[in-house]
CSV table of N, CA, C and O in Angstrom, one decimal:
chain,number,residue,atom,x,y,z
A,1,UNK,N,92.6,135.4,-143.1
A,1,UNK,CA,92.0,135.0,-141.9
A,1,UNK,C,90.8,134.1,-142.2
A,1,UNK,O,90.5,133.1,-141.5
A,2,UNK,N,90.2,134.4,-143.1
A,2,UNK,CA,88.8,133.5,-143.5
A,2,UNK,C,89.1,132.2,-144.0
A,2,UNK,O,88.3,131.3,-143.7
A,3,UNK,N,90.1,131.9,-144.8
A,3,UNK,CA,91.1,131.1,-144.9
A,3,UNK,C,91.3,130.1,-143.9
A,3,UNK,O,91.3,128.9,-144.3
A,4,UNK,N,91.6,130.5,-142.5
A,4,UNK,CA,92.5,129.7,-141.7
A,4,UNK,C,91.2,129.6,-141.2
A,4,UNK,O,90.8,128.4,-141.6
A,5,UNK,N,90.6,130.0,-140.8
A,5,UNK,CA,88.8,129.6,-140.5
A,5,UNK,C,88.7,128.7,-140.9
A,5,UNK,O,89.0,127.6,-140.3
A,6,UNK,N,87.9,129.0,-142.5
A,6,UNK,CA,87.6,128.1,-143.1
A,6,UNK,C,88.2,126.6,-142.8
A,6,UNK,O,87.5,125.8,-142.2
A,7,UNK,N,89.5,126.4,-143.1
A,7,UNK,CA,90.6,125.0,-142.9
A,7,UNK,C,90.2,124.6,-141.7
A,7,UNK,O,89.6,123.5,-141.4
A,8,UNK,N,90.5,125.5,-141.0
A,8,UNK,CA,90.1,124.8,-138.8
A,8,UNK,C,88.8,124.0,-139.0
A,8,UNK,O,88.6,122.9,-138.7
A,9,UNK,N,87.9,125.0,-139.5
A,9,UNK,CA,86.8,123.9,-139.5
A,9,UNK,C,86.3,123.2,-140.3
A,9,UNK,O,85.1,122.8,-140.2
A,10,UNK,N,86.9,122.9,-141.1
A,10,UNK,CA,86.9,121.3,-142.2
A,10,UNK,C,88.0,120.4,-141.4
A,10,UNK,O,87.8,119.2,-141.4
A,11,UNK,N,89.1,120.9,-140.7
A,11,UNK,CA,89.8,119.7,-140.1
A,11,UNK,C,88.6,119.5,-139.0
A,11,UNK,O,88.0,118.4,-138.9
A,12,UNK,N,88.5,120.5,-138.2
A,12,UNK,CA,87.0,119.7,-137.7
A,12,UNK,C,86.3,118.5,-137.7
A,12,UNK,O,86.2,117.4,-137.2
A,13,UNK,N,85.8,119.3,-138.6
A,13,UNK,CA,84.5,118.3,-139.2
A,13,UNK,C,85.2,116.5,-139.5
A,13,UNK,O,84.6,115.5,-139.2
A,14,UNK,N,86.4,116.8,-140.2
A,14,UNK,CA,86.8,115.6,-140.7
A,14,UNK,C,87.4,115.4,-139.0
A,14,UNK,O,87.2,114.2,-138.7
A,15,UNK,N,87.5,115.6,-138.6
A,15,UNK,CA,88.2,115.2,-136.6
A,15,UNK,C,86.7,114.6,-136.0
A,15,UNK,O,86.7,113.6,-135.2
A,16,UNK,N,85.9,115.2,-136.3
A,16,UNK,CA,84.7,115.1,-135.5
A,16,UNK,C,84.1,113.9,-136.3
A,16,UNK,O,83.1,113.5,-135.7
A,17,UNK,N,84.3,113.4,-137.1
A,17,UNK,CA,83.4,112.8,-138.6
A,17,UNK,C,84.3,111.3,-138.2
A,17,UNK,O,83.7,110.2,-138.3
A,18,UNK,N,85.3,111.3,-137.9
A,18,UNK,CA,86.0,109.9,-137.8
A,18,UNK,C,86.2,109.7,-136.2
A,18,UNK,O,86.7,108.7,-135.7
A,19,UNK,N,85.8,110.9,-135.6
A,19,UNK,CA,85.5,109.8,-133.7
A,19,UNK,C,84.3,109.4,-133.5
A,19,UNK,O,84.0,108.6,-132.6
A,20,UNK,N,83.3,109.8,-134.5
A,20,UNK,CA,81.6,109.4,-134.7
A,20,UNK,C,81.6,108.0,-135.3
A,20,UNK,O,80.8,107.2,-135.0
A,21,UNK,N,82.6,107.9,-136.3
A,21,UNK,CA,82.5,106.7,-136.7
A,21,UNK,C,82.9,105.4,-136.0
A,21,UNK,O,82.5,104.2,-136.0
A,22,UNK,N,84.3,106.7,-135.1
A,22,UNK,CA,84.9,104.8,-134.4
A,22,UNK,C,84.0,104.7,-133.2
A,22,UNK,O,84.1,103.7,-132.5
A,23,UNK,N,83.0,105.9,-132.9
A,23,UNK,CA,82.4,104.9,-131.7
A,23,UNK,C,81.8,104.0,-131.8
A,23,UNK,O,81.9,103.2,-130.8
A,24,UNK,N,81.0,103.8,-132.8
A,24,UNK,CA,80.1,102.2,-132.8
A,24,UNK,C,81.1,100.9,-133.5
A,24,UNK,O,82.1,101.3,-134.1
A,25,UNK,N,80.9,99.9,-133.5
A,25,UNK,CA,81.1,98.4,-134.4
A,25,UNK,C,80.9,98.6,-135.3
A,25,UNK,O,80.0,99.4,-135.6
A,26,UNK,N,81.7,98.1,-135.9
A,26,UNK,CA,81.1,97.8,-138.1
A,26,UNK,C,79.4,97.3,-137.2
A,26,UNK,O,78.9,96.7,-136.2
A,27,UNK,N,78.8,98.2,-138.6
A,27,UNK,CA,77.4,97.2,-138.2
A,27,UNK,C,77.3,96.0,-139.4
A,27,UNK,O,76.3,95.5,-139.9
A,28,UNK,N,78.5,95.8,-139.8
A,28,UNK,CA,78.3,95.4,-140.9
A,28,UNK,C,77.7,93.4,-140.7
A,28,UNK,O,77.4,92.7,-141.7
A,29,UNK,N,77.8,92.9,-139.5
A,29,UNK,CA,77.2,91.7,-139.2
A,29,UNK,C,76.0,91.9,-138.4
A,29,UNK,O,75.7,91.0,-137.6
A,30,UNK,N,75.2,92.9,-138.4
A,30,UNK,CA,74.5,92.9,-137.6
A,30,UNK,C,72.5,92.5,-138.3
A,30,UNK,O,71.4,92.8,-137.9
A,31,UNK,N,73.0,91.8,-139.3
A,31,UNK,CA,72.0,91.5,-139.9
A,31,UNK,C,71.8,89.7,-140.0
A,31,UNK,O,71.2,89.0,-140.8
A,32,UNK,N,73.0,89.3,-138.6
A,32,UNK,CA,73.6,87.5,-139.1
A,32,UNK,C,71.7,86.9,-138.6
A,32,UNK,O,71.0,87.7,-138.1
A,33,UNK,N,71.3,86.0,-138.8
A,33,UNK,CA,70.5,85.6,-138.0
A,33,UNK,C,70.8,84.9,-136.9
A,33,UNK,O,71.4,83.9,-137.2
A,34,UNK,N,70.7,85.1,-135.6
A,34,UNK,CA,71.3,84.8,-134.6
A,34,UNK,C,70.7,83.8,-133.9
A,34,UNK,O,71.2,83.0,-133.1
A,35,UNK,N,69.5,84.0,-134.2
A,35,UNK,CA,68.6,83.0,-133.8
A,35,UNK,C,69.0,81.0,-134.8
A,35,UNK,O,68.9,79.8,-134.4
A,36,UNK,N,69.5,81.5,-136.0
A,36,UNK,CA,70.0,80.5,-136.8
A,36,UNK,C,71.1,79.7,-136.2
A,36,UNK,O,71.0,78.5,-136.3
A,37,UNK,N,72.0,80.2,-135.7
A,37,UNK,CA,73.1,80.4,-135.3
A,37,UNK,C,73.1,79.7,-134.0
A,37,UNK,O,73.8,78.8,-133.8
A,38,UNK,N,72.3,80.2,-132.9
A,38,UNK,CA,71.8,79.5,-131.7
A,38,UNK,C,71.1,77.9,-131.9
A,38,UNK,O,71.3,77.1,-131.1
A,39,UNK,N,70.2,77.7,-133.0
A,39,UNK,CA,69.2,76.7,-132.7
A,39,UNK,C,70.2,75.6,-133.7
A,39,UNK,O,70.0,74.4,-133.5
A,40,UNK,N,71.1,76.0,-134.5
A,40,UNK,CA,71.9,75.0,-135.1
A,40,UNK,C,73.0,74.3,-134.5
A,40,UNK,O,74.0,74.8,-134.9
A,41,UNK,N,73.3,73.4,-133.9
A,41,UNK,CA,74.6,73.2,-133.1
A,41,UNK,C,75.7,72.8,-133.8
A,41,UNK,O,76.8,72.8,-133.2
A,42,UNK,N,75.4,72.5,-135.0
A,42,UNK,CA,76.6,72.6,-135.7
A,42,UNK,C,77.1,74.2,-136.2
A,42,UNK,O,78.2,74.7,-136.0
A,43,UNK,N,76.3,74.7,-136.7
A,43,UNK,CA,76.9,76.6,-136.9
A,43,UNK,C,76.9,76.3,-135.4
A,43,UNK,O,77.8,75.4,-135.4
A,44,UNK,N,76.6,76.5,-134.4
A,44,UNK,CA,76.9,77.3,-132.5
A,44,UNK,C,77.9,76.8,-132.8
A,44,UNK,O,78.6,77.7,-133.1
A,45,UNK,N,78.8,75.4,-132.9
A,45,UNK,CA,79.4,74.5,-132.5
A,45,UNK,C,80.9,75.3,-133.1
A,45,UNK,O,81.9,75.3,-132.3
A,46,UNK,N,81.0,75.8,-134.3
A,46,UNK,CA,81.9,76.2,-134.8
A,46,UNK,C,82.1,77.8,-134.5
A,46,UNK,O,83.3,78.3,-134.6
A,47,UNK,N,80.8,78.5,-134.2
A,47,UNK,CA,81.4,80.2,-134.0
A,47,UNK,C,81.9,79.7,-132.0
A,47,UNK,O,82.5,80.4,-131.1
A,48,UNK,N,81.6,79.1,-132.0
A,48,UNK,CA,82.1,78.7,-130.2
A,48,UNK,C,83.5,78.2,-130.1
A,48,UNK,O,84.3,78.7,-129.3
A,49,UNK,N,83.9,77.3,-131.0
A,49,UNK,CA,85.2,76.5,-131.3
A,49,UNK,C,86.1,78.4,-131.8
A,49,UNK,O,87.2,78.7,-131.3
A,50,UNK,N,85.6,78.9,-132.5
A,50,UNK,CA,86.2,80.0,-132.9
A,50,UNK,C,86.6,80.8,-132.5
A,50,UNK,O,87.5,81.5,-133.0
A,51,UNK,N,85.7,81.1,-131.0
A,51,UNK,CA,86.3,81.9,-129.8
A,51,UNK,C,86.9,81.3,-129.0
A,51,UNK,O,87.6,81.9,-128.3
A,52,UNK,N,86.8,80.3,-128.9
A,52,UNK,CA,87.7,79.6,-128.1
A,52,UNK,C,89.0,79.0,-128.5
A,52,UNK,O,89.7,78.4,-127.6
A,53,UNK,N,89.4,79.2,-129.5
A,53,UNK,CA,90.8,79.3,-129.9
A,53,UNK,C,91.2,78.0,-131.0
A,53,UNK,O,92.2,77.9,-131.6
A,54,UNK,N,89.7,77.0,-130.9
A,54,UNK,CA,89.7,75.7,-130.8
A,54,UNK,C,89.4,75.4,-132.7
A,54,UNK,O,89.2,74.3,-133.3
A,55,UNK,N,89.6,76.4,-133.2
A,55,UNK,CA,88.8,76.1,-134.9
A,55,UNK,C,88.8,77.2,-135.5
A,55,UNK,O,88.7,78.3,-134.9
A,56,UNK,N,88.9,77.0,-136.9
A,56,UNK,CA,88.9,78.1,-137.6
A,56,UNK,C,87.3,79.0,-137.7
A,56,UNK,O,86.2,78.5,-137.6
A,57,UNK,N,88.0,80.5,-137.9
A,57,UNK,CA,86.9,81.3,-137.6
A,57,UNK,C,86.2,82.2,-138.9
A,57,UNK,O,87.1,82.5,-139.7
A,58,UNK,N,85.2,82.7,-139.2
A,58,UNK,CA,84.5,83.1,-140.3
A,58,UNK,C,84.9,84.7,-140.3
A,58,UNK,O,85.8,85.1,-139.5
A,59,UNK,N,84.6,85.3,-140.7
A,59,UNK,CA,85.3,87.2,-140.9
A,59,UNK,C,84.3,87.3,-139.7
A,59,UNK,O,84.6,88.0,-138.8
A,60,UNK,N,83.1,86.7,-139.7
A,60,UNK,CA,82.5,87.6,-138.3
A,60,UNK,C,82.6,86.7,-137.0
A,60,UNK,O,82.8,87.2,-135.9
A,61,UNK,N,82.6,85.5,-137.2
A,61,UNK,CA,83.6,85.0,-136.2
A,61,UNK,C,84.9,85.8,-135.4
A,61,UNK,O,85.0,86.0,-134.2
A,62,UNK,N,85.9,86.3,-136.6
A,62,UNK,CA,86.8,86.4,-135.9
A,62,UNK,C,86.7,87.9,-135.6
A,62,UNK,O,87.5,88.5,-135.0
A,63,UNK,N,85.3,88.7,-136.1
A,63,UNK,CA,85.6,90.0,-136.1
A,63,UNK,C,84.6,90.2,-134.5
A,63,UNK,O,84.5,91.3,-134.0
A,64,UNK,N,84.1,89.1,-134.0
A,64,UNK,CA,83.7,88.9,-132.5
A,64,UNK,C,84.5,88.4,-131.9
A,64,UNK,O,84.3,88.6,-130.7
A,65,UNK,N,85.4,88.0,-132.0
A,65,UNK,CA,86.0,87.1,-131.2
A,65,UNK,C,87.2,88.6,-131.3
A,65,UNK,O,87.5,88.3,-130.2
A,66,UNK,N,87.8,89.3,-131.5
A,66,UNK,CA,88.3,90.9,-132.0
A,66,UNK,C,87.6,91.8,-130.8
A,66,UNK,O,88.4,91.9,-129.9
A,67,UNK,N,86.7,92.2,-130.6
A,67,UNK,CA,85.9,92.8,-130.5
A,67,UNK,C,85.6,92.3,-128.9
A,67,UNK,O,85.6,93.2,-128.1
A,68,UNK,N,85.4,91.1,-128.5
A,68,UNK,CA,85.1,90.9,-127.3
A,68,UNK,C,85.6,91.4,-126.0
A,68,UNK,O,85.0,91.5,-124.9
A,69,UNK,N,87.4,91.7,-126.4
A,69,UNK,CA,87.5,92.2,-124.8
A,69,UNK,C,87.1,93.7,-124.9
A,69,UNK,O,86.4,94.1,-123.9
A,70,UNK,N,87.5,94.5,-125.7
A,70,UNK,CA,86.9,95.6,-125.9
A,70,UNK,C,85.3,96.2,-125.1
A,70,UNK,O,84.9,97.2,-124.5
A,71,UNK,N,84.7,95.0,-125.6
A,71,UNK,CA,83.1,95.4,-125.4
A,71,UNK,C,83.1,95.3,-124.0
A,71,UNK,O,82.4,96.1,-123.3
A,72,UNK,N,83.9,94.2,-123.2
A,72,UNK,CA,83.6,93.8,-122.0
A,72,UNK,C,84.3,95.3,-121.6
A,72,UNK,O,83.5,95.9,-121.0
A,73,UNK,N,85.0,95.7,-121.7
A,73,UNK,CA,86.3,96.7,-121.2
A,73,UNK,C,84.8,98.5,-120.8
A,73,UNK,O,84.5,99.2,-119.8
A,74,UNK,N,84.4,98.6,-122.2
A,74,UNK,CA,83.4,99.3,-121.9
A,74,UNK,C,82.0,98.6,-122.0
A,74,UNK,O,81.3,98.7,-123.0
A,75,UNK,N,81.9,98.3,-121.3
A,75,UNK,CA,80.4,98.0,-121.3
A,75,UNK,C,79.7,98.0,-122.5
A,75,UNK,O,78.6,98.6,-122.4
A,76,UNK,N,79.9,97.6,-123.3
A,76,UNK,CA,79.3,97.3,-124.9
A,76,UNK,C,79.0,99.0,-125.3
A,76,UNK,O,78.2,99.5,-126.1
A,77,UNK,N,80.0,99.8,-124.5
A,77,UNK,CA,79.5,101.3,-125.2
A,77,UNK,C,80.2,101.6,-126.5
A,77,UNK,O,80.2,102.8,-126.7
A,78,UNK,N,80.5,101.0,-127.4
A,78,UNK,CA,80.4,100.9,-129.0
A,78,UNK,C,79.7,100.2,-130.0
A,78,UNK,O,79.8,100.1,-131.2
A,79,UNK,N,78.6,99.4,-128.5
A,79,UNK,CA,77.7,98.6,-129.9
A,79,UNK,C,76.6,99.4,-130.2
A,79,UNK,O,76.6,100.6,-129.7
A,80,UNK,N,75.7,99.1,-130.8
A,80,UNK,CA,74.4,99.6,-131.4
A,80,UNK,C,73.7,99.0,-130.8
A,80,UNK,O,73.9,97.9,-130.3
A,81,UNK,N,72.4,99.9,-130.8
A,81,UNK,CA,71.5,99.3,-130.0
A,81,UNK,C,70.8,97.7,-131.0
A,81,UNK,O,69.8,97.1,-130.5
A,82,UNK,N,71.4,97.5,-132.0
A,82,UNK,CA,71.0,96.6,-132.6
A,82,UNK,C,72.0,94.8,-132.2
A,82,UNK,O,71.6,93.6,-132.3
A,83,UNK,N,73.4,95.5,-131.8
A,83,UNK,CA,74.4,94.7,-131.5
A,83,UNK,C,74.2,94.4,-129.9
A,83,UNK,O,74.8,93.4,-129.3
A,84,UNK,N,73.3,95.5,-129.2
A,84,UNK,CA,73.2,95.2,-127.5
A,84,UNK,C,71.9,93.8,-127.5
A,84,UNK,O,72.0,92.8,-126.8
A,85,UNK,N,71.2,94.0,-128.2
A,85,UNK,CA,70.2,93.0,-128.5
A,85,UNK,C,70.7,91.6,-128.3
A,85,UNK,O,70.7,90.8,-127.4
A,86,UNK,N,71.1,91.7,-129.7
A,86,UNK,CA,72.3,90.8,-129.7
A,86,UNK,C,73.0,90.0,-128.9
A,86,UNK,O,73.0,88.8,-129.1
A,87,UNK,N,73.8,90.7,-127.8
A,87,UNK,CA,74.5,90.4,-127.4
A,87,UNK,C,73.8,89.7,-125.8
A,87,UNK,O,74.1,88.6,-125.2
A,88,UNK,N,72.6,90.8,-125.5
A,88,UNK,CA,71.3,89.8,-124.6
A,88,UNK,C,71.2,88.5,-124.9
A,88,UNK,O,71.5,87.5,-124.1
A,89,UNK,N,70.7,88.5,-126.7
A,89,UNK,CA,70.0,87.2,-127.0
A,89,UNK,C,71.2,85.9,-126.5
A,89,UNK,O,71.0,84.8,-126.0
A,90,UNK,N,72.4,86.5,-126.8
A,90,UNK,CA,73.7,85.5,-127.1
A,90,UNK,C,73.6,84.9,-125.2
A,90,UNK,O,73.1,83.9,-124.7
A,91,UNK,N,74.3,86.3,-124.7
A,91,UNK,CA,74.4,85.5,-123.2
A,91,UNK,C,73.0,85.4,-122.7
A,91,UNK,O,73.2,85.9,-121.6
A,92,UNK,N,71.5,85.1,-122.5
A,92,UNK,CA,70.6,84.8,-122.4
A,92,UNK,C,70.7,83.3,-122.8
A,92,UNK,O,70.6,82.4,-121.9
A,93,UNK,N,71.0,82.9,-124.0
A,93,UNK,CA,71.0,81.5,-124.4
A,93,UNK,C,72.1,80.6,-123.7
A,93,UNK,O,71.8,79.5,-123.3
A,94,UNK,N,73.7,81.5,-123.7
A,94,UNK,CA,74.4,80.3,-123.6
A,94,UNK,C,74.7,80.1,-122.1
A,94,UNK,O,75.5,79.3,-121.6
A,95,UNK,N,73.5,81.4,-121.1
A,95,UNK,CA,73.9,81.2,-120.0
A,95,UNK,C,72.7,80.1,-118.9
A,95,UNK,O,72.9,79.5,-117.8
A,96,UNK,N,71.3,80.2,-120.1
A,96,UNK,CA,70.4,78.8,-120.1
A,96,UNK,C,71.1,77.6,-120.4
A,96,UNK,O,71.5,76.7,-119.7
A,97,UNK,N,71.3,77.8,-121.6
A,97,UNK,CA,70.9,76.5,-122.1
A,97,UNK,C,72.5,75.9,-122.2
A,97,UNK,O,72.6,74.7,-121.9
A,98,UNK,N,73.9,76.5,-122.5
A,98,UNK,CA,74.7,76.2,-122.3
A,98,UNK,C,75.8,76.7,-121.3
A,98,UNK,O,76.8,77.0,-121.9
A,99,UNK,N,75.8,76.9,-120.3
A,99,UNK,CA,76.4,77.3,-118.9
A,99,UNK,C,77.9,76.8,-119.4
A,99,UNK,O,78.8,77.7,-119.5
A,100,UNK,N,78.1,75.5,-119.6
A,100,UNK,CA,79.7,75.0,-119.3
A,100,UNK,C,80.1,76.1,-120.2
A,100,UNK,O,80.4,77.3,-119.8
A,101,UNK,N,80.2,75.7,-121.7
A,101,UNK,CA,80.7,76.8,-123.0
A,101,UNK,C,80.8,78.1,-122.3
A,101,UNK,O,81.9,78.6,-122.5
A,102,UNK,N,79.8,79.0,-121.6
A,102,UNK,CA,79.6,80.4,-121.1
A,102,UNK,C,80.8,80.6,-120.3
A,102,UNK,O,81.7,81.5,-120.4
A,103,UNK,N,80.8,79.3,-119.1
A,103,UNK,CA,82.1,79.4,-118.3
A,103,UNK,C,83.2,79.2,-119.3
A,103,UNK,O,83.9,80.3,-119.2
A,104,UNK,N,83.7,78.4,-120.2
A,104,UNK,CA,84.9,78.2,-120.8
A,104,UNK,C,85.1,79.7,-121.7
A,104,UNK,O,86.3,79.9,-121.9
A,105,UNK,N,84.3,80.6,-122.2
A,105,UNK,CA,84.2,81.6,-122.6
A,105,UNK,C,84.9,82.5,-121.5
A,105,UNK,O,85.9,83.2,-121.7
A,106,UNK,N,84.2,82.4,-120.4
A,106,UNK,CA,84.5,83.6,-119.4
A,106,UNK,C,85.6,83.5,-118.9
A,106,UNK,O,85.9,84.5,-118.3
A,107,UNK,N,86.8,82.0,-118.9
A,107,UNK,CA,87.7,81.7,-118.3
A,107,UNK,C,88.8,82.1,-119.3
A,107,UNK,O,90.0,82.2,-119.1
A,108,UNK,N,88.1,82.3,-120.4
A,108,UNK,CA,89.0,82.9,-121.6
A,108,UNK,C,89.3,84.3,-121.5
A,108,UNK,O,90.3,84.8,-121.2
A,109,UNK,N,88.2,84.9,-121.8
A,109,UNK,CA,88.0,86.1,-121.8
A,109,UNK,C,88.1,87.2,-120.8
A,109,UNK,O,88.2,88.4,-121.0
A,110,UNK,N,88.1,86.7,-119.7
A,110,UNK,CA,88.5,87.5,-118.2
A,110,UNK,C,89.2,86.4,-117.4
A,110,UNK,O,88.7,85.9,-116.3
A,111,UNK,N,90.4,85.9,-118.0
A,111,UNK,CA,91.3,85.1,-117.2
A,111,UNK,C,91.5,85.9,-116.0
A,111,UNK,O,91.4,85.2,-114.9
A,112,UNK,N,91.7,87.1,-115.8
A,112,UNK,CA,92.2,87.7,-113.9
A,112,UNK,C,90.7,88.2,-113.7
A,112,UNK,O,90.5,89.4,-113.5
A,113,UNK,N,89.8,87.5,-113.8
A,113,UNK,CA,88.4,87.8,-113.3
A,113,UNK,C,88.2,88.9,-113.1
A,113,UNK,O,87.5,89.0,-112.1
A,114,UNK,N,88.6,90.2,-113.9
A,114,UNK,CA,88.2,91.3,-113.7
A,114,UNK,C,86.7,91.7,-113.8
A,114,UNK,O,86.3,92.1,-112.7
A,115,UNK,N,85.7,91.6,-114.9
A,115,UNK,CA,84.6,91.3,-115.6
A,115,UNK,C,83.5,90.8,-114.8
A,115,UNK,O,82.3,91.2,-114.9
A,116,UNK,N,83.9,89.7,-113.9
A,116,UNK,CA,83.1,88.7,-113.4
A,116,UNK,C,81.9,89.4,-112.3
A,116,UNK,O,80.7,89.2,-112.5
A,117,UNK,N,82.4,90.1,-111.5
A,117,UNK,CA,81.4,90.8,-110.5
A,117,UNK,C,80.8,92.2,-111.2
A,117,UNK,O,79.7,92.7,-111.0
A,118,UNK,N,81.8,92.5,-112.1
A,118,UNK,CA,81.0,93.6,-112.8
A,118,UNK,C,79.7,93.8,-113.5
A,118,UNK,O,78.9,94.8,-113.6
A,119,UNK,N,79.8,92.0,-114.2
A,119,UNK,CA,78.5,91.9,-114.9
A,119,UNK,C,77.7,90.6,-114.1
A,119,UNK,O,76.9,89.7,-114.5
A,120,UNK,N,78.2,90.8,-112.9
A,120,UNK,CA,77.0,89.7,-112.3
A,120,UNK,C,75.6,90.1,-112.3
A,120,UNK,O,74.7,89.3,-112.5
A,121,UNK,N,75.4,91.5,-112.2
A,121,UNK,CA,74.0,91.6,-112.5
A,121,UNK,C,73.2,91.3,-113.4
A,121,UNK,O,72.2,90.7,-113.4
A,122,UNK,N,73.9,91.8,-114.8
A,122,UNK,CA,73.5,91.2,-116.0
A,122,UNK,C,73.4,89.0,-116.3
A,122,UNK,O,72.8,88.2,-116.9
A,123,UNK,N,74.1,89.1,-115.7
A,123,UNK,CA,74.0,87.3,-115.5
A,123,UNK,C,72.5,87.0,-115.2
A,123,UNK,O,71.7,86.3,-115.9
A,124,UNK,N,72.3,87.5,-114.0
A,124,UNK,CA,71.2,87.0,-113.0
A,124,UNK,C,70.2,87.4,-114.0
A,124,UNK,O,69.4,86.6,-114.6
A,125,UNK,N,70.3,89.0,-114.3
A,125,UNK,CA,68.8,89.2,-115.0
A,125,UNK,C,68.4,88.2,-116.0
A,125,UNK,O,67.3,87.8,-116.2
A,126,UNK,N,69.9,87.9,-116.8
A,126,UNK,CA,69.7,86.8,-118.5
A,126,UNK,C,69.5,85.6,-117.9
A,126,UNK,O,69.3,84.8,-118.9
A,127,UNK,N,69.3,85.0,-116.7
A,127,UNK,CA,69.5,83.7,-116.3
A,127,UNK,C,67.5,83.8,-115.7
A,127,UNK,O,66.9,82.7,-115.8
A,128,UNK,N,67.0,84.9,-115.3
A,128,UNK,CA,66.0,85.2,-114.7
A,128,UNK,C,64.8,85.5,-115.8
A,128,UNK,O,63.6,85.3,-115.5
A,129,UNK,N,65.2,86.0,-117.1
A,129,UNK,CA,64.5,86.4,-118.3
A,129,UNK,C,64.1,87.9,-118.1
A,129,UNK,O,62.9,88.1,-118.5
A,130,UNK,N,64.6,88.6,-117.8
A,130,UNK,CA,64.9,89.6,-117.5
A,130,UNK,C,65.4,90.5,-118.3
A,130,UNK,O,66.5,90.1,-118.8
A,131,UNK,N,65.0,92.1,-118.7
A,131,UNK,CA,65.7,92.8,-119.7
A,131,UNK,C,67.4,92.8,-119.2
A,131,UNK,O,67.4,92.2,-118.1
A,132,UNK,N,68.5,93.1,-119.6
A,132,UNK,CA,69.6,93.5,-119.6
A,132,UNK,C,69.5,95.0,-119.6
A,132,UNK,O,68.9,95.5,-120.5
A,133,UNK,N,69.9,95.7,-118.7
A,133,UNK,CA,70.9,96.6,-118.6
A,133,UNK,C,72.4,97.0,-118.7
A,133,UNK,O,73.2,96.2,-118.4
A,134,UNK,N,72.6,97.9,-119.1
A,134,UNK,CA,73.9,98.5,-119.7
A,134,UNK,C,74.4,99.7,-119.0
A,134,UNK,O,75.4,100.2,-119.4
């Protein structure tokens, strides 16, 4: 009996140990400089071309451009609070400073406009300078 104990709860632990892991993103890009990334238009020019179907894409390129409908699907509830940042700084920028690219993103990524009224609030706040909510 102590036996079958024991086993139940090491499959546990290993059951419990690998749904803890798939909830978040690799954090494993979350150290890109993003700020780098934004102020260069040749790097923006190419992680942009990359989601957009338009150019070849980098392992974290493509491991965003992976990842995107997901995040929209839940509300970025698998990023880190280091990837929600992130993901502020991103649509904050491309929703100033580059609006067209944002729309060709969004016409990609929520072709049956599901998304669109969902995260209108979040728009306004990033368009207003405003924290984001989640």
């Amino acid at each position: 009996m102590f036996v079958k104990t024991l086993f139940a709860s090491a499959v546990f632990a290993v059951v419990v140990s690998v749904v803890i892991s798939a909830e978040l993103y690799t954090n494993k890009y979350d150290n890109i400089d993003l700020d780098e990334i934004l102020k260069n238009e040749r790097l923006y020019q190419k992680y942009f071309d990359c989601l957009r179907g338009k150019g070849k894409c980098t392992p974290d390129g493509q491991n965003l451009k992976d990842v995107i409908p997901d995040a929209l699907q839940t509300e970025c509830g698998k990023c880190s609070e280091v990837q929600k940042k992130g993901v502020e700084k991103v649509l904050r920028f491309m929703l100033t400073q580059k609006p067209e690219d944002y729309q060709i993103l969004e016409d990609i990524f929520d072709k049956d406009a599901v998304y669109r009224k969902k995260y209108e609030e979040q728009k306004k706040l990033a368009v207003e300078g405003k924290p984001i909510t989640y």
